[in-house]
Amino acid sequence: MHWVAWDLVTRSKKNGGLGIGKLKLVNEALLAKWAWRYRSEITSMWRKVVTACHGKSRKWFDFPCNATSTGVWKNIMRSESKTGIDVNWSWSRAIFSQEEMAELAEASVVLAGLATSDTKDSWKWTLEDSGIFSTSSFKKAASNQAPVDPIYRIWTGGWIPAKCKIFMWRVLIDRIPTRNALARRNVTVDSENCAFCGVLTESVDHLFSGCETVCAVWVWLSDWAKINPLFAFSFKDVMLMHKGASEDKRARLIIRGLIMVTCWCVWKARNNKIFSNGRGSVEEIIGEVKSLDFFVAKVQVQV
Ligand SMILES: [Zn+2]
């Protein structure tokens, strides 16, 4: 069963994904790099060959491309036209004749943000401060990802195990196999009820905020870490609980990590109860959290 759409997996971590590269985008970026090299490597032999085979473009904007020719250059040009990324340039000298003035006035109609300077004419890649093309800046612009809720910024905290972070990412997008999620996907389950309390539907919100077992774990956690009481009515609240837990920003980050690891232990205890006859009790979850020695040491030192 596929739980997460590939488009979401390939988003950057900042924008709610896992930051896995998209091969199609890498390919387009590498093709676009050839277009950049054509513009910047004026004296190179390969450029002369392309110009000889495809003719000279009479427009500054366009690349030469002979429609009847076959080969890789045509594909590169096809990709260049698809990206829709604008070009801009810096002038090498100030204009002085009336004709140039007229041409510039004409050009100004189609160009925005034009700047003049005394340096040599050159192409500039505006997506990088250095002005040099980079495949990473191309991929970022071409992937066109809308920013998402800051709640998805779960990747900080090097001491939190990657398995916990990835688990939390899946919970945030409601892609863990809770009984309710399985039933929604037409998987036969014995019961849709919560593995801990056995009374209410086992959804992400219930499992991490509504269930009495987990509520008791949050009470224990706030006592144990000596922080303000933790309250949550939904999983989103769980991700925001750390904000009210302490005045100190660093302590809040540690508490957020603590909450993430606890959620992972809750899920582990739930699986133990269903698949390995575990007790699924509050004590079992607390024991699991405490058993993570690296984690306990870190919290004792810093909170
Ligand atoms: Zn429950």
CSV table of N, CA, C and O in Angstrom, one decimal, residues 27-35 50 54 63-67 69-83 138:
chain,number,residue,atom,x,y,z
A,27,ASN,N,17.1,16.1,-14.2
A,27,ASN,CA,17.3,16.0,-15.6
A,27,ASN,C,17.1,17.4,-16.3
A,27,ASN,O,17.9,17.9,-17.1
A,28,GLU,N,16.0,18.0,-15.9
A,28,GLU,CA,15.7,19.3,-16.5
A,28,GLU,C,16.8,20.3,-16.1
A,28,GLU,O,17.2,21.2,-17.0
A,29,ALA,N,17.2,20.3,-14.9
A,29,ALA,CA,18.2,21.2,-14.4
A,29,ALA,C,19.5,21.0,-15.2
A,29,ALA,O,20.2,22.0,-15.6
A,30,LEU,N,19.9,19.7,-15.5
A,30,LEU,CA,21.1,19.5,-16.2
A,30,LEU,C,21.0,19.9,-17.6
A,30,LEU,O,22.0,20.4,-18.2
A,31,LEU,N,19.8,19.8,-18.2
A,31,LEU,CA,19.6,20.3,-19.6
A,31,LEU,C,19.7,21.8,-19.6
A,31,LEU,O,20.3,22.4,-20.5
A,32,ALA,N,19.1,22.4,-18.6
A,32,ALA,CA,19.2,23.9,-18.6
A,32,ALA,C,20.6,24.4,-18.4
A,32,ALA,O,20.9,25.5,-18.9
A,33,LYS,N,21.4,23.6,-17.7
A,33,LYS,CA,22.8,24.0,-17.6
A,33,LYS,C,23.5,24.1,-18.9
A,33,LYS,O,24.4,25.0,-19.1
A,34,TRP,N,23.1,23.3,-19.9
A,34,TRP,CA,23.7,23.4,-21.2
A,34,TRP,C,23.3,24.7,-21.9
A,34,TRP,O,24.2,25.3,-22.5
A,35,ALA,N,22.1,25.1,-21.7
A,35,ALA,CA,21.7,26.4,-22.2
A,35,ALA,C,22.5,27.5,-21.6
A,35,ALA,O,22.9,28.5,-22.3
A,50,VAL,N,27.6,23.7,-32.4
A,50,VAL,CA,26.2,23.8,-32.3
A,50,VAL,C,25.7,25.0,-33.2
A,50,VAL,O,24.7,24.8,-34.0
A,54,HIS,N,23.2,24.5,-36.2
A,54,HIS,CA,21.8,25.0,-36.0
A,54,HIS,C,21.6,26.5,-36.5
A,54,HIS,O,20.6,27.1,-36.4
A,63,PHE,N,18.1,31.0,-28.7
A,63,PHE,CA,19.2,30.1,-29.0
A,63,PHE,C,19.0,29.6,-30.5
A,63,PHE,O,17.8,29.4,-30.9
A,64,PRO,N,20.0,29.3,-31.2
A,64,PRO,CA,19.8,28.7,-32.5
A,64,PRO,C,19.3,27.3,-32.4
A,64,PRO,O,19.7,26.6,-31.6
A,65,CYS,N,18.3,27.0,-33.2
A,65,CYS,CA,17.8,25.6,-33.1
A,65,CYS,C,17.1,25.3,-34.5
A,65,CYS,O,16.1,25.9,-34.8
A,66,ASN,N,17.7,24.4,-35.2
A,66,ASN,CA,17.2,24.0,-36.5
A,66,ASN,C,16.1,23.0,-36.3
A,66,ASN,O,16.4,21.9,-35.8
A,67,ALA,N,14.9,23.3,-36.6
A,67,ALA,CA,13.8,22.4,-36.4
A,67,ALA,C,13.9,21.0,-37.1
A,67,ALA,O,13.4,20.0,-36.6
A,69,SER,N,16.8,19.4,-37.7
A,69,SER,CA,17.9,18.6,-37.2
A,69,SER,C,17.4,17.7,-36.0
A,69,SER,O,16.4,18.0,-35.3
A,70,THR,N,18.0,16.6,-35.9
A,70,THR,CA,17.7,15.7,-34.8
A,70,THR,C,18.9,15.8,-33.8
A,70,THR,O,19.8,16.5,-34.0
A,71,GLY,N,18.7,15.2,-32.6
A,71,GLY,CA,19.8,15.2,-31.7
A,71,GLY,C,19.5,15.9,-30.4
A,71,GLY,O,18.4,16.4,-30.2
A,72,VAL,N,20.5,15.8,-29.5
A,72,VAL,CA,20.3,16.2,-28.1
A,72,VAL,C,20.0,17.8,-28.0
A,72,VAL,O,19.3,18.2,-27.1
A,73,TRP,N,20.6,18.6,-28.9
A,73,TRP,CA,20.5,20.0,-28.7
A,73,TRP,C,19.0,20.4,-28.8
A,73,TRP,O,18.6,21.3,-28.1
A,74,LYS,N,18.3,19.7,-29.7
A,74,LYS,CA,16.9,20.1,-29.9
A,74,LYS,C,16.1,19.8,-28.5
A,74,LYS,O,15.2,20.6,-28.1
A,75,ASN,N,16.5,18.7,-27.9
A,75,ASN,CA,15.8,18.3,-26.6
A,75,ASN,C,16.2,19.4,-25.5
A,75,ASN,O,15.3,19.8,-24.7
A,76,ILE,N,17.4,19.8,-25.6
A,76,ILE,CA,17.8,20.8,-24.6
A,76,ILE,C,17.0,22.1,-24.8
A,76,ILE,O,16.5,22.7,-23.8
A,77,MET,N,16.8,22.5,-26.0
A,77,MET,CA,16.1,23.7,-26.3
A,77,MET,C,14.6,23.5,-25.9
A,77,MET,O,14.0,24.5,-25.5
A,78,ARG,N,14.1,22.3,-26.1
A,78,ARG,CA,12.7,22.1,-25.7
A,78,ARG,C,12.5,22.3,-24.2
A,78,ARG,O,11.6,22.9,-23.7
A,79,SER,N,13.5,21.8,-23.5
A,79,SER,CA,13.5,21.9,-22.0
A,79,SER,C,13.6,23.4,-21.6
A,79,SER,O,12.9,23.8,-20.7
A,80,GLU,N,14.5,24.1,-22.3
A,80,GLU,CA,14.7,25.5,-22.0
A,80,GLU,C,13.4,26.3,-22.1
A,80,GLU,O,13.1,27.1,-21.3
A,81,SER,N,12.7,26.0,-23.2
A,81,SER,CA,11.4,26.8,-23.4
A,81,SER,C,10.4,26.4,-22.4
A,81,SER,O,9.5,27.2,-22.2
A,82,LYS,N,10.4,25.2,-21.8
A,82,LYS,CA,9.4,24.8,-20.9
A,82,LYS,C,9.6,25.4,-19.5
A,82,LYS,O,8.6,25.6,-18.8
A,83,THR,N,10.8,25.8,-19.1
A,83,THR,CA,11.1,26.2,-17.8
A,83,THR,C,10.4,27.5,-17.5
A,83,THR,O,10.0,27.8,-16.3
A,138,PHE,N,18.0,26.1,-9.9
A,138,PHE,CA,17.1,25.8,-11.0
A,138,PHE,C,16.0,24.9,-10.5
A,138,PHE,O,14.8,25.1,-10.6
